[in-house]
Structure formats: structure tokens, C-alpha cells
Coordinates of C-alpha atoms in Angstrom, one line a residue:
M1 CA -6.6 -4.3 24.3
N2 CA -7.6 -1.1 25.4
N3 CA -9.3 1.2 23.0
I4 CA -12.0 -1.3 22.3
I5 CA -14.7 -0.4 20.3
D6 CA -17.3 -2.3 20.5
Y7 CA -20.7 -3.9 18.2
Q8 CA -23.2 -2.4 20.2
K9 CA -21.3 1.2 20.0
Y10 CA -20.4 0.7 16.3
Y11 CA -23.8 -0.3 15.7
N12 CA -25.8 2.8 17.7
D13 CA -23.0 5.3 15.5
M14 CA -24.3 3.5 12.9
C15 CA -27.6 4.5 13.3
K16 CA -26.3 8.3 14.3
L17 CA -24.8 8.8 10.8
T18 CA -27.0 7.7 9.4
N19 CA -29.8 10.2 11.0
I20 CA -27.5 12.9 10.1
L21 CA -26.6 12.1 6.5
R22 CA -31.0 12.1 5.8
K23 CA -30.6 15.2 6.6
D24 CA -28.4 15.6 3.0
I25 CA -29.1 13.4 1.2
S26 CA -30.0 15.1 -1.8
E27 CA -26.4 15.9 -2.1
F28 CA -25.3 12.6 -3.3
D29 CA -26.0 9.9 -5.4
C30 CA -24.1 7.3 -4.8
I31 CA -22.2 5.6 -1.5
I32 CA -18.4 4.5 -2.2
C33 CA -17.0 2.3 0.5
L34 CA -13.3 2.0 1.4
K35 CA -13.0 -1.8 1.0
R36 CA -12.5 -3.5 3.9
S37 CA -13.1 -1.5 7.4
G38 CA -15.3 0.6 5.1
F39 CA -18.1 -2.6 4.1
M40 CA -20.2 -2.4 7.2
L41 CA -21.1 1.2 6.7
G42 CA -21.4 0.9 3.4
A43 CA -23.9 -1.6 3.3
F44 CA -25.4 -0.8 6.3
L45 CA -26.3 3.0 4.8
S46 CA -26.8 1.9 1.3
N47 CA -30.0 -0.6 2.9
Q48 CA -31.1 2.7 5.5
L49 CA -30.3 5.8 2.8
T50 CA -31.8 3.1 -0.2
K51 CA -28.3 5.2 -2.5
P52 CA -26.1 2.1 -4.8
L53 CA -23.0 1.5 -3.2
F54 CA -20.0 0.9 -5.5
T55 CA -16.5 -0.1 -3.8
S56 CA -13.0 1.7 -4.4
S57 CA -12.4 -0.6 -7.5
E58 CA -15.4 0.1 -9.1
I59 CA -15.3 3.6 -9.6
Q60 CA -14.5 3.4 -12.7
S61 CA -17.7 1.1 -14.1
M62 CA -20.4 3.5 -11.9
P63 CA -22.8 5.0 -14.5
K64 CA -21.9 7.9 -16.1
D65 CA -25.3 10.1 -14.5
F66 CA -23.8 9.8 -11.0
K67 CA -22.2 13.4 -10.6
S68 CA -21.6 12.8 -6.5
A69 CA -20.6 10.9 -4.3
L70 CA -19.8 9.9 -0.4
I71 CA -17.3 8.1 0.4
V72 CA -17.5 5.9 3.7
D73 CA -15.1 4.1 6.0
D74 CA -15.2 3.3 10.1
K75 CA -12.8 5.9 10.9
I76 CA -10.1 7.8 9.4
C77 CA -6.4 8.1 10.5
T78 CA -4.6 9.4 7.7
G79 CA -6.9 10.7 5.9
K80 CA -5.1 8.5 2.5
S81 CA -7.3 6.2 1.6
I82 CA -10.6 8.5 1.2
H83 CA -8.0 11.5 -0.9
R84 CA -7.0 8.6 -3.4
A85 CA -10.9 7.4 -3.4
R86 CA -11.7 11.0 -4.0
K87 CA -9.2 11.7 -6.9
K88 CA -10.2 8.5 -8.7
L89 CA -14.1 10.0 -8.2
I90 CA -12.6 13.3 -10.1
R91 CA -10.9 11.4 -13.0
N92 CA -14.7 9.7 -13.6
N93 CA -16.6 13.1 -13.5
V94 CA -17.8 12.4 -10.1
S95 CA -17.8 16.3 -9.9
R96 CA -18.8 16.2 -5.6
T97 CA -17.7 14.1 -3.0
F98 CA -18.6 14.1 0.3
S99 CA -16.8 11.9 3.0
A100 CA -18.3 10.3 6.0
V101 CA -16.5 7.9 8.6
L102 CA -17.6 7.0 12.4
Y103 CA -14.6 7.8 13.7
I104 CA -11.7 10.0 13.8
E105 CA -8.4 9.7 14.6
G106 CA -6.0 12.8 15.3
N107 CA -6.3 15.8 13.2
Q108 CA -8.0 14.7 10.3
K109 CA -11.1 15.7 9.0
A110 CA -14.3 14.5 6.9
D111 CA -17.2 16.0 6.4
Y112 CA -19.9 14.1 8.9
Y113 CA -18.5 12.4 11.6
I114 CA -20.4 11.1 14.3
D115 CA -16.7 11.1 17.3
N116 CA -13.3 12.2 17.4
L117 CA -11.8 9.7 19.1
G118 CA -8.2 11.3 19.4
S119 CA -5.8 8.6 19.8
I120 CA -5.7 5.2 18.4
H121 CA -8.6 2.9 18.5
H122 CA -9.8 -0.6 17.4
M123 CA -13.1 -2.7 16.4
F124 CA -14.8 -5.3 17.4
Y125 CA -13.6 -7.2 14.5
E126 CA -10.0 -7.0 14.7
V127 CA -9.4 -8.3 18.3
K128 CA -8.3 -11.7 17.8
I129 CA -10.8 -14.3 19.2

């Protein structure tokens, strides 16, 4: 399988994204990770930035005093998952949302990202062993 993001690149890019986000850490109250592919990045960022972490299915149970959130996923392909999470957050009175991904495929946009891959890539954890 071609175009595989290996563990080392993934880890290095998580570190790079963490350093970028540290500059704007006051902009968001919590981190929302998208299920499955956002779990590792969400847990990593939550630990590094000491921000509370929720999954997209936990948005309705978030404390009401959170008014801004960072939505994270490892890559953005169509943008639908981030858009759905953003709509859910707005319905839950979270007025400001930001998106952070490691990788962009195609013409999608994110507030924070490390690399625009252009074409389809697979993560190390997607490869069958």
C-alpha cells in the first residue's frame, strides 16, 4: 500500500501541532475529538495542553461554561465530520469553534494543520498486519 503515514511521522506531526496550538491555547476551553481517527490526537493534545477532552458524542454532556472548543481529527477529507461536530457544539451554546488536523487531503480547510497531502493517504493504524 502506497502513501502510508508511519508512526514516527504521525508522532512528530502531533508534536508540531501541539507547539502551534500552544500559541493560541487561550482561544479554546476544551478539545472535541472525532471518533476513531481523532482519539489518539485528541488524547495527546489534551495531555500536552491540559485541556479537557470530549468525544463528539459527549458534546451534550459538556459543562455549560465551555464557550469555545477545538475540534480535532487526524485528517480532513470531506469536512463533513467536523461540520457535524461544529453544528452540534453551536446547538449546545458553544459559540466559537476551531478545527485542527494533522493532514488535509484535497481542497478542505482547517484552522490549524501540519501538511496538505493532496492525495489520499492511509495512517499506520489502517494497514492490515
